[in-house]
Amino acid sequence: MSEAPKISLCMIVKNEEECLHKCLESVKNLVDEMIIVDTGSTDKTVEIGKSFGAVVHSYEWQDNFAEARNFGLEKATGDWILWMDADEEMNQEDSMKLKELLRGKEDSLFYIHLINYIGDEINEDDAFHIAHSRLFRNGIGFRFHFPIHETLNVEEVLPNLTEDLHIQILPVRIYHYGYMNECTGRKNKFERNIQLLMKELEKEDHSPWIEYHLASEFSRIQEHEKTFKFVNLSIIGFLENHMMPPSLLYKLKYSTLISIGSAEGAWPGIEKAIEIYPDYVDLHLYKGIIQYLKKDYKRALMTFDHCLELGESNIRHLTLRGSGSFHAWYYKGLCYEGLGQVEEAMAAYRMALAMAENHAPAKEALEKLSMKTEVSHTLNSK
């Protein structure tokens, strides 16, 4: 039997005393070494890292996340590198089986199931799921690029990788808390990120990912016009570079149009996006919502049924929890209401609540409809 591979945890941190302990605790029995690059902490971050046996390297911040991460990679001695952020935590049960999953593997890169929580509190039904390149073989040329929202140079190291040759997703979950309202407010991420992204935007040869990340930042603070502007520029940038725009660009584009109530502006463009990514349930959900807003209830019902058929297990796309389950049932309820089919609407809302008992819109819609039905029965009995 082959030896268990050695895993190095690589992180960059700054003033993470509130969350670093939980992160390191989740992987302390998995990794063989912890390499932490500290970019200027003034709290107990360094002390916490060292208490877990981590080797902490001081690093002068250069407004470049990729360079800081690459500095850490150079210090790692493991066969495999696992990279994480301090506001993340690996599922404990999954971490216990990861080494066995890696034993004897000839692959160079693996995806891990990243769960991004949003909102005010941790809620399994309020999260985005995606497969993310978090585990890669050391010493074969993997590096990070882009000063902000740094990304692995997968295409350079694995040039023969195609859509037909998928990177394997390991059954390992990492929970990310950094997009929750408390974290984003506390760290003033928006101002920092916008400043760095605008600096990158000035470069003639910048990646179209920069416009996408700008769109994402503006989306988080609900500046929809700027979101729409930059996501469109990103799509154009990918096309001009003879590259297929990634699916999450279309997700952001059409969710923005829905947010500003522009169903007409989103139709029929979303059909073209679905032609490119027919297996992306979120796009189908948005199509159904657009049809609902256009009061095309019967076609919308068929679209939401397709969402339920697709489900939401395909995390190769950034997938909103509920797109293939309770969100689809909730919108089916709205469509039935639009058609005047009260019993069917109530049944749909109950299905949504059976899948997500705290789904407020379905709960409110059901209560409102139940009350309306009760009043109607009372008046008819008189």
Short mmCIF file of C-alpha atoms in Angstrom, two decimals:
data_model
loop_
_atom_site.label_atom_id
_atom_site.label_comp_id
_atom_site.label_asym_id
_atom_site.label_seq_id
_atom_site.Cartn_x
_atom_site.Cartn_y
_atom_site.Cartn_z
CA MET A 1 0.00 0.00 0.00
CA SER A 2 1.27 3.47 -0.90
CA GLU A 3 2.24 5.88 1.85
CA ALA A 4 -0.22 8.52 2.98
CA PRO A 5 0.59 11.79 1.22
CA LYS A 6 1.96 14.72 3.15
CA ILE A 7 -0.32 17.79 3.08
CA SER A 8 0.74 21.39 3.62
CA LEU A 9 -1.82 24.00 4.64
CA CYS A 10 -0.99 27.39 3.12
CA MET A 11 -2.71 30.58 4.25
CA ILE A 12 -2.29 34.34 4.19
CA VAL A 13 -3.71 36.26 7.15
CA LYS A 14 -4.03 39.66 8.78
CA ASN A 15 -5.84 40.37 12.04
CA GLU A 16 -7.85 37.16 12.04
CA GLU A 17 -7.95 36.42 15.78
CA GLU A 18 -11.74 36.07 15.74
CA CYS A 19 -11.84 33.17 13.30
CA LEU A 20 -8.34 31.66 12.84
CA HIS A 21 -8.64 29.25 15.78
CA LYS A 22 -11.76 27.62 14.35
CA CYS A 23 -10.14 27.29 10.92
CA LEU A 24 -6.94 25.65 12.19
CA GLU A 25 -8.84 23.43 14.63
CA SER A 26 -10.79 21.98 11.69
CA VAL A 27 -7.66 20.75 9.86
CA LYS A 28 -5.10 20.20 12.62
CA ASN A 29 -5.43 16.40 12.41
CA LEU A 30 -5.30 16.41 8.61
CA VAL A 31 -2.34 18.53 7.58
CA ASP A 32 1.32 17.74 8.23
CA GLU A 33 2.44 21.35 8.31
CA MET A 34 0.84 24.76 8.50
CA ILE A 35 2.45 27.60 6.54
CA ILE A 36 0.95 30.95 7.51
CA VAL A 37 1.97 34.18 5.81
CA ASP A 38 1.12 37.13 8.03
CA THR A 39 0.84 40.49 6.26
CA GLY A 40 0.95 42.75 9.29
CA SER A 41 -1.34 41.57 12.09
CA THR A 42 -1.59 43.73 15.20
CA ASP A 43 -3.85 41.38 17.18
CA LYS A 44 -3.28 37.80 18.43
CA THR A 45 -3.32 36.19 14.97
CA VAL A 46 0.37 35.20 15.00
CA GLU A 47 0.12 33.87 18.54
CA ILE A 48 -2.90 31.72 17.63
CA GLY A 49 -1.16 30.34 14.54
CA LYS A 50 1.94 29.36 16.52
CA SER A 51 -0.19 27.68 19.20
CA PHE A 52 -1.22 25.16 16.50
CA GLY A 53 2.41 24.56 15.52
CA ALA A 54 2.21 26.69 12.41
CA VAL A 55 5.30 28.23 10.87
CA VAL A 56 4.38 31.91 10.63
CA HIS A 57 6.25 34.07 8.12
CA SER A 58 6.06 37.87 8.26
CA TYR A 59 5.49 39.40 4.86
CA GLU A 60 5.38 43.05 3.83
CA TRP A 61 2.04 43.67 2.13
CA GLN A 62 2.39 44.76 -1.51
CA ASP A 63 -1.32 45.15 -2.44
CA ASN A 64 -1.09 41.77 -4.14
CA PHE A 65 -2.82 38.67 -2.79
CA ALA A 66 -1.27 36.36 -5.39
CA GLU A 67 2.29 37.35 -4.49
CA ALA A 68 1.60 36.81 -0.80
CA ARG A 69 0.14 33.35 -1.46
CA ASN A 70 3.03 32.42 -3.75
CA PHE A 71 5.48 33.41 -0.99
CA GLY A 72 3.79 30.80 1.20
CA LEU A 73 3.85 28.14 -1.51
CA GLU A 74 7.63 28.47 -1.71
CA LYS A 75 7.88 27.48 1.97
CA ALA A 76 5.67 24.37 1.71
CA THR A 77 7.31 20.92 1.74
CA GLY A 78 4.24 18.68 1.43
CA ASP A 79 3.26 16.49 -1.52
CA TRP A 80 -0.05 18.35 -1.69
CA ILE A 81 -1.03 21.91 -0.88
CA LEU A 82 -4.38 22.77 0.67
CA TRP A 83 -5.10 26.48 0.62
CA MET A 84 -7.68 28.13 2.82
CA ASP A 85 -8.65 31.49 4.28
CA ALA A 86 -8.97 32.22 7.97
CA ASP A 87 -12.73 32.77 7.68
CA GLU A 88 -13.21 29.19 6.51
CA GLU A 89 -13.63 25.85 8.25
CA MET A 90 -13.37 22.32 6.90
CA ASN A 91 -16.03 19.80 7.85
CA GLN A 92 -14.40 17.68 10.57
CA GLU A 93 -15.69 14.33 9.30
CA ASP A 94 -14.55 15.12 5.76
CA SER A 95 -11.07 16.14 6.93
CA MET A 96 -10.61 12.72 8.57
CA LYS A 97 -11.01 10.89 5.24
CA LEU A 98 -9.19 13.29 2.92
CA LYS A 99 -5.78 11.62 3.16
CA GLU A 100 -7.24 8.27 2.21
CA LEU A 101 -8.98 9.88 -0.74
CA LEU A 102 -5.61 11.18 -1.94
CA ARG A 103 -3.65 7.97 -1.41
CA GLY A 104 -2.33 6.65 -4.72
CA LYS A 105 -4.00 9.37 -6.79
CA GLU A 106 -2.17 10.42 -9.96
CA ASP A 107 -4.18 13.61 -10.50
CA SER A 108 -2.55 17.00 -10.04
CA LEU A 109 -5.54 19.04 -8.90
CA PHE A 110 -8.81 18.48 -7.07
CA TYR A 111 -11.90 20.53 -6.45
CA ILE A 112 -13.41 20.75 -2.98
CA HIS A 113 -17.04 21.60 -2.19
CA LEU A 114 -17.06 25.23 -1.02
CA ILE A 115 -20.18 26.44 0.81
CA ASN A 116 -20.43 30.24 0.95
CA TYR A 117 -22.84 31.42 3.64
CA ILE A 118 -24.55 34.78 3.15
CA GLY A 119 -26.96 36.87 5.20
CA ASP A 120 -27.00 37.67 8.90
CA GLU A 121 -26.61 34.18 10.38
CA ILE A 122 -25.43 30.70 9.39
CA ASN A 123 -28.29 29.10 7.51
CA GLU A 124 -27.93 25.97 5.39
CA ASP A 125 -30.69 27.28 3.14
CA ASP A 126 -28.99 30.63 2.58
CA ALA A 127 -25.75 29.73 0.83
CA PHE A 128 -24.03 29.40 -2.52
CA HIS A 129 -22.30 26.13 -3.41
CA ILE A 130 -19.42 25.66 -5.85
CA ALA A 131 -16.57 23.26 -6.58
CA HIS A 132 -13.33 25.15 -5.97
CA SER A 133 -9.70 24.32 -6.80
CA ARG A 134 -8.33 24.10 -3.25
CA LEU A 135 -6.02 21.06 -3.35
CA PHE A 136 -3.10 20.71 -5.75
CA ARG A 137 0.16 18.83 -6.11
CA ASN A 138 3.23 20.71 -4.92
CA GLY A 139 6.29 21.34 -7.07
CA ILE A 140 4.77 21.10 -10.56
CA GLY A 141 4.34 24.80 -11.29
CA PHE A 142 1.07 25.83 -9.69
CA ARG A 143 1.11 29.51 -8.80
CA PHE A 144 -1.46 32.18 -8.11
CA HIS A 145 -2.05 35.13 -10.40
CA PHE A 146 -4.14 38.34 -10.19
CA PRO A 147 -3.40 40.79 -7.35
CA ILE A 148 -6.96 40.43 -6.05
CA HIS A 149 -9.35 37.47 -6.22
CA GLU A 150 -6.24 35.45 -6.92
CA THR A 151 -6.63 32.36 -9.07
CA LEU A 152 -4.52 29.28 -9.74
CA ASN A 153 -2.79 29.12 -13.15
CA VAL A 154 -4.58 25.88 -14.00
CA GLU A 155 -4.51 26.44 -17.78
CA GLU A 156 -0.72 26.88 -17.72
CA VAL A 157 0.01 23.77 -15.67
CA LEU A 158 -2.69 21.59 -17.24
CA PRO A 159 -3.00 22.87 -20.84
CA ASN A 160 -4.74 19.70 -22.03
CA LEU A 161 -7.60 20.09 -19.59
CA THR A 162 -10.90 20.30 -21.46
CA GLU A 163 -14.60 20.30 -20.66
CA ASP A 164 -14.60 16.57 -21.34
CA LEU A 165 -11.77 15.98 -18.89
CA HIS A 166 -13.26 17.30 -15.67
CA ILE A 167 -11.27 18.00 -12.54
CA GLN A 168 -12.54 15.57 -9.91
CA ILE A 169 -14.59 16.93 -7.02
CA LEU A 170 -13.65 15.32 -3.71
CA PRO A 171 -16.45 14.78 -1.16
CA VAL A 172 -14.92 17.33 1.20
CA ARG A 173 -16.74 20.46 2.38
CA ILE A 174 -15.26 23.80 3.35
CA TYR A 175 -17.57 26.38 4.94
CA HIS A 176 -16.84 30.02 4.09
CA TYR A 177 -18.19 32.72 6.40
CA GLY A 178 -16.50 35.76 4.85
CA TYR A 179 -19.48 36.86 2.76
CA MET A 180 -21.83 37.05 5.71
CA ASN A 181 -23.02 40.56 6.54
CA GLU A 182 -21.12 40.82 9.82
CA CYS A 183 -17.79 39.87 8.22
CA THR A 184 -18.07 42.13 5.19
CA GLY A 185 -19.06 45.07 7.38
CA ARG A 186 -16.33 44.47 9.94
CA LYS A 187 -13.49 44.24 7.46
CA ASN A 188 -14.53 46.98 5.05
CA LYS A 189 -13.80 44.56 2.23
CA PHE A 190 -15.66 46.62 -0.33
CA GLU A 191 -13.45 49.72 -0.16
CA ARG A 192 -10.26 47.64 -0.19
CA ASN A 193 -11.37 45.43 -3.06
CA ILE A 194 -12.68 48.27 -5.24
CA GLN A 195 -9.40 50.16 -4.85
CA LEU A 196 -7.32 47.15 -5.92
CA LEU A 197 -9.66 46.19 -8.75
CA MET A 198 -9.75 49.72 -10.19
CA LYS A 199 -5.96 49.73 -10.15
CA GLU A 200 -5.96 46.49 -12.16
CA LEU A 201 -8.59 47.84 -14.53
CA GLU A 202 -6.18 50.54 -15.66
CA LYS A 203 -3.81 47.93 -17.12
CA GLU A 204 -4.31 47.41 -20.85
CA ASP A 205 -3.81 43.64 -20.67
CA HIS A 206 -6.01 43.06 -17.63
CA SER A 207 -8.13 39.92 -17.43
CA PRO A 208 -11.91 40.16 -18.03
CA TRP A 209 -12.21 38.58 -14.59
CA ILE A 210 -11.45 42.05 -13.19
CA GLU A 211 -14.72 43.48 -14.55
CA TYR A 212 -16.58 40.46 -13.17
CA HIS A 213 -15.14 40.96 -9.70
CA LEU A 214 -16.02 44.66 -9.86
CA ALA A 215 -19.57 43.68 -10.79
CA SER A 216 -19.68 41.27 -7.82
CA GLU A 217 -18.50 43.95 -5.41
CA PHE A 218 -21.15 46.41 -6.59
CA SER A 219 -23.77 43.67 -6.45
CA ARG A 220 -23.08 43.09 -2.75
CA ILE A 221 -23.95 46.71 -1.98
CA GLN A 222 -26.88 46.61 -4.43
CA GLU A 223 -25.55 49.16 -6.90
CA HIS A 224 -27.31 47.40 -9.74
CA GLU A 225 -26.50 49.79 -12.58
CA LYS A 226 -22.76 49.47 -11.98
CA THR A 227 -23.14 45.72 -11.52
CA PHE A 228 -24.88 45.41 -14.88
CA LYS A 229 -22.31 47.64 -16.59
CA PHE A 230 -19.29 45.68 -15.38
CA VAL A 231 -20.73 42.20 -15.85
CA ASN A 232 -21.51 43.06 -19.47
CA LEU A 233 -17.99 44.41 -19.95
CA SER A 234 -16.65 41.16 -18.52
CA ILE A 235 -18.72 39.05 -20.92
CA ILE A 236 -17.50 41.16 -23.85
CA GLY A 237 -13.91 40.84 -22.61
CA PHE A 238 -14.07 37.05 -22.54
CA LEU A 239 -15.59 36.93 -26.03
CA GLU A 240 -12.96 39.32 -27.41
CA ASN A 241 -10.30 36.99 -26.00
CA HIS A 242 -11.99 34.07 -27.80
CA MET A 243 -12.99 32.52 -24.49
CA MET A 244 -16.40 31.30 -23.38
CA PRO A 245 -17.69 33.58 -20.59
CA PRO A 246 -17.95 31.48 -17.40
CA SER A 247 -21.46 30.54 -16.30
CA LEU A 248 -21.44 32.68 -13.16
CA LEU A 249 -21.24 35.84 -15.33
CA TYR A 250 -24.62 35.04 -16.84
CA LYS A 251 -25.97 34.21 -13.40
CA LEU A 252 -24.95 37.66 -12.15
CA LYS A 253 -26.26 39.42 -15.26
CA TYR A 254 -29.76 37.95 -15.10
CA SER A 255 -30.09 38.07 -11.33
CA THR A 256 -29.28 41.79 -11.59
CA LEU A 257 -31.93 42.36 -14.26
CA ILE A 258 -34.47 40.55 -12.07
CA SER A 259 -33.45 42.67 -9.07
CA ILE A 260 -34.20 45.88 -10.94
CA GLY A 261 -37.49 44.48 -12.26
CA SER A 262 -36.37 44.42 -15.87
CA ALA A 263 -38.06 41.25 -17.11
CA GLU A 264 -38.30 42.67 -20.61
CA GLY A 265 -34.59 43.45 -20.64
CA ALA A 266 -33.79 39.90 -19.61
CA TRP A 267 -35.98 38.29 -22.25
CA PRO A 268 -35.19 36.50 -24.49
CA GLY A 269 -31.46 36.88 -23.78
CA ILE A 270 -31.50 34.34 -20.98
CA GLU A 271 -32.50 31.67 -23.51
CA LYS A 272 -29.13 32.14 -25.22
CA ALA A 273 -27.30 31.80 -21.89
CA ILE A 274 -29.17 28.56 -21.21
CA GLU A 275 -28.17 27.24 -24.64
CA ILE A 276 -24.54 27.65 -23.54
CA TYR A 277 -25.08 26.18 -20.05
CA PRO A 278 -28.16 23.92 -20.25
CA ASP A 279 -27.24 22.11 -17.01
CA TYR A 280 -27.15 25.28 -14.88
CA VAL A 281 -30.23 25.18 -12.68
CA ASP A 282 -29.89 28.78 -11.50
CA LEU A 283 -30.29 30.07 -15.06
CA HIS A 284 -33.44 27.99 -15.46
CA LEU A 285 -34.75 29.40 -12.17
CA TYR A 286 -34.15 32.93 -13.42
CA LYS A 287 -35.88 32.06 -16.70
CA GLY A 288 -38.91 30.91 -14.73
CA ILE A 289 -38.91 34.08 -12.60
CA ILE A 290 -38.74 36.21 -15.74
CA GLN A 291 -41.68 34.28 -17.23
CA TYR A 292 -43.57 34.76 -13.95
CA LEU A 293 -42.89 38.51 -13.99
CA LYS A 294 -44.18 38.60 -17.57
CA LYS A 295 -47.32 36.80 -16.27
CA ASP A 296 -46.63 33.84 -18.54
CA TYR A 297 -47.61 31.54 -15.68
CA LYS A 298 -48.12 28.28 -17.56
CA ARG A 299 -44.71 28.38 -19.24
CA ALA A 300 -43.12 29.47 -15.95
CA LEU A 301 -44.60 26.40 -14.23
CA MET A 302 -42.97 24.16 -16.83
CA THR A 303 -39.65 25.92 -16.30
CA PHE A 304 -39.82 25.48 -12.51
CA ASP A 305 -40.66 21.80 -13.01
CA HIS A 306 -37.46 21.53 -15.06
CA CYS A 307 -35.55 23.13 -12.17
CA LEU A 308 -36.87 20.39 -9.89
CA GLU A 309 -35.78 17.76 -12.42
CA LEU A 310 -32.27 19.23 -12.64
CA GLY A 311 -31.85 19.49 -8.87
CA GLU A 312 -28.93 21.44 -7.43
CA SER A 313 -26.15 18.87 -7.04
CA ASN A 314 -24.12 20.16 -10.01
CA ILE A 315 -21.71 22.42 -8.15
CA ARG A 316 -19.44 22.94 -11.14
CA HIS A 317 -21.58 26.07 -11.45
CA LEU A 318 -22.06 28.58 -8.61
CA THR A 319 -25.39 27.28 -7.33
CA LEU A 320 -27.84 28.91 -4.95
CA ARG A 321 -29.24 26.46 -2.41
CA GLY A 322 -32.89 25.91 -3.26
CA SER A 323 -32.70 26.65 -6.99
CA GLY A 324 -33.65 23.07 -7.74
CA SER A 325 -35.90 22.60 -4.72
CA PHE A 326 -37.70 25.04 -2.41
CA HIS A 327 -37.19 28.22 -4.47
CA ALA A 328 -38.72 26.48 -7.49
CA TRP A 329 -41.68 25.29 -5.39
CA TYR A 330 -42.22 28.78 -3.98
CA TYR A 331 -42.38 30.31 -7.45
CA LYS A 332 -44.68 27.53 -8.57
CA GLY A 333 -46.99 28.68 -5.78
CA LEU A 334 -46.88 32.25 -7.08
CA CYS A 335 -47.70 31.05 -10.58
CA TYR A 336 -50.67 29.01 -9.34
CA GLU A 337 -51.90 32.09 -7.49
CA GLY A 338 -51.60 34.05 -10.71
CA LEU A 339 -53.76 31.44 -12.41
CA GLY A 340 -56.30 31.54 -9.58
CA GLN A 341 -55.53 27.94 -8.54
CA VAL A 342 -55.57 28.44 -4.78
CA GLU A 343 -55.33 24.81 -3.63
CA GLU A 344 -52.38 24.12 -5.95
CA ALA A 345 -50.67 27.29 -4.73
CA MET A 346 -51.03 26.32 -1.08
CA ALA A 347 -49.73 22.83 -1.84
CA ALA A 348 -46.68 24.33 -3.58
CA TYR A 349 -45.91 26.61 -0.63
CA ARG A 350 -46.19 23.63 1.72
CA MET A 351 -43.72 21.71 -0.45
CA ALA A 352 -41.28 24.64 -0.26
CA LEU A 353 -41.62 24.71 3.54
CA ALA A 354 -41.17 20.95 3.78
CA MET A 355 -37.77 21.43 2.16
CA ALA A 356 -36.85 24.64 3.98
CA GLU A 357 -39.04 25.20 7.02
CA ASN A 358 -37.74 28.72 7.64
CA HIS A 359 -38.24 29.99 4.09
CA ALA A 360 -39.94 33.28 4.97
CA PRO A 361 -41.48 34.13 1.56
CA ALA A 362 -43.26 30.75 1.33
CA LYS A 363 -44.38 30.97 4.95
CA GLU A 364 -45.81 34.47 4.47
CA ALA A 365 -47.47 33.55 1.16
CA LEU A 366 -49.10 30.46 2.71
CA GLU A 367 -50.34 32.38 5.76
CA LYS A 368 -51.74 35.17 3.59
CA LEU A 369 -53.47 32.72 1.26
CA SER A 370 -54.84 30.64 4.15
CA MET A 371 -56.28 33.74 5.79
CA LYS A 372 -57.79 34.89 2.50
CA THR A 373 -59.36 31.44 1.96
CA GLU A 374 -60.72 31.39 5.53
CA VAL A 375 -62.36 34.80 5.10
CA SER A 376 -63.84 33.71 1.78
CA HIS A 377 -65.30 30.52 3.33
CA THR A 378 -66.75 32.52 6.24
CA LEU A 379 -68.46 35.00 3.92
CA ASN A 380 -69.81 32.24 1.67
CA SER A 381 -71.29 30.36 4.65
CA LYS A 382 -73.38 33.35 5.73
#
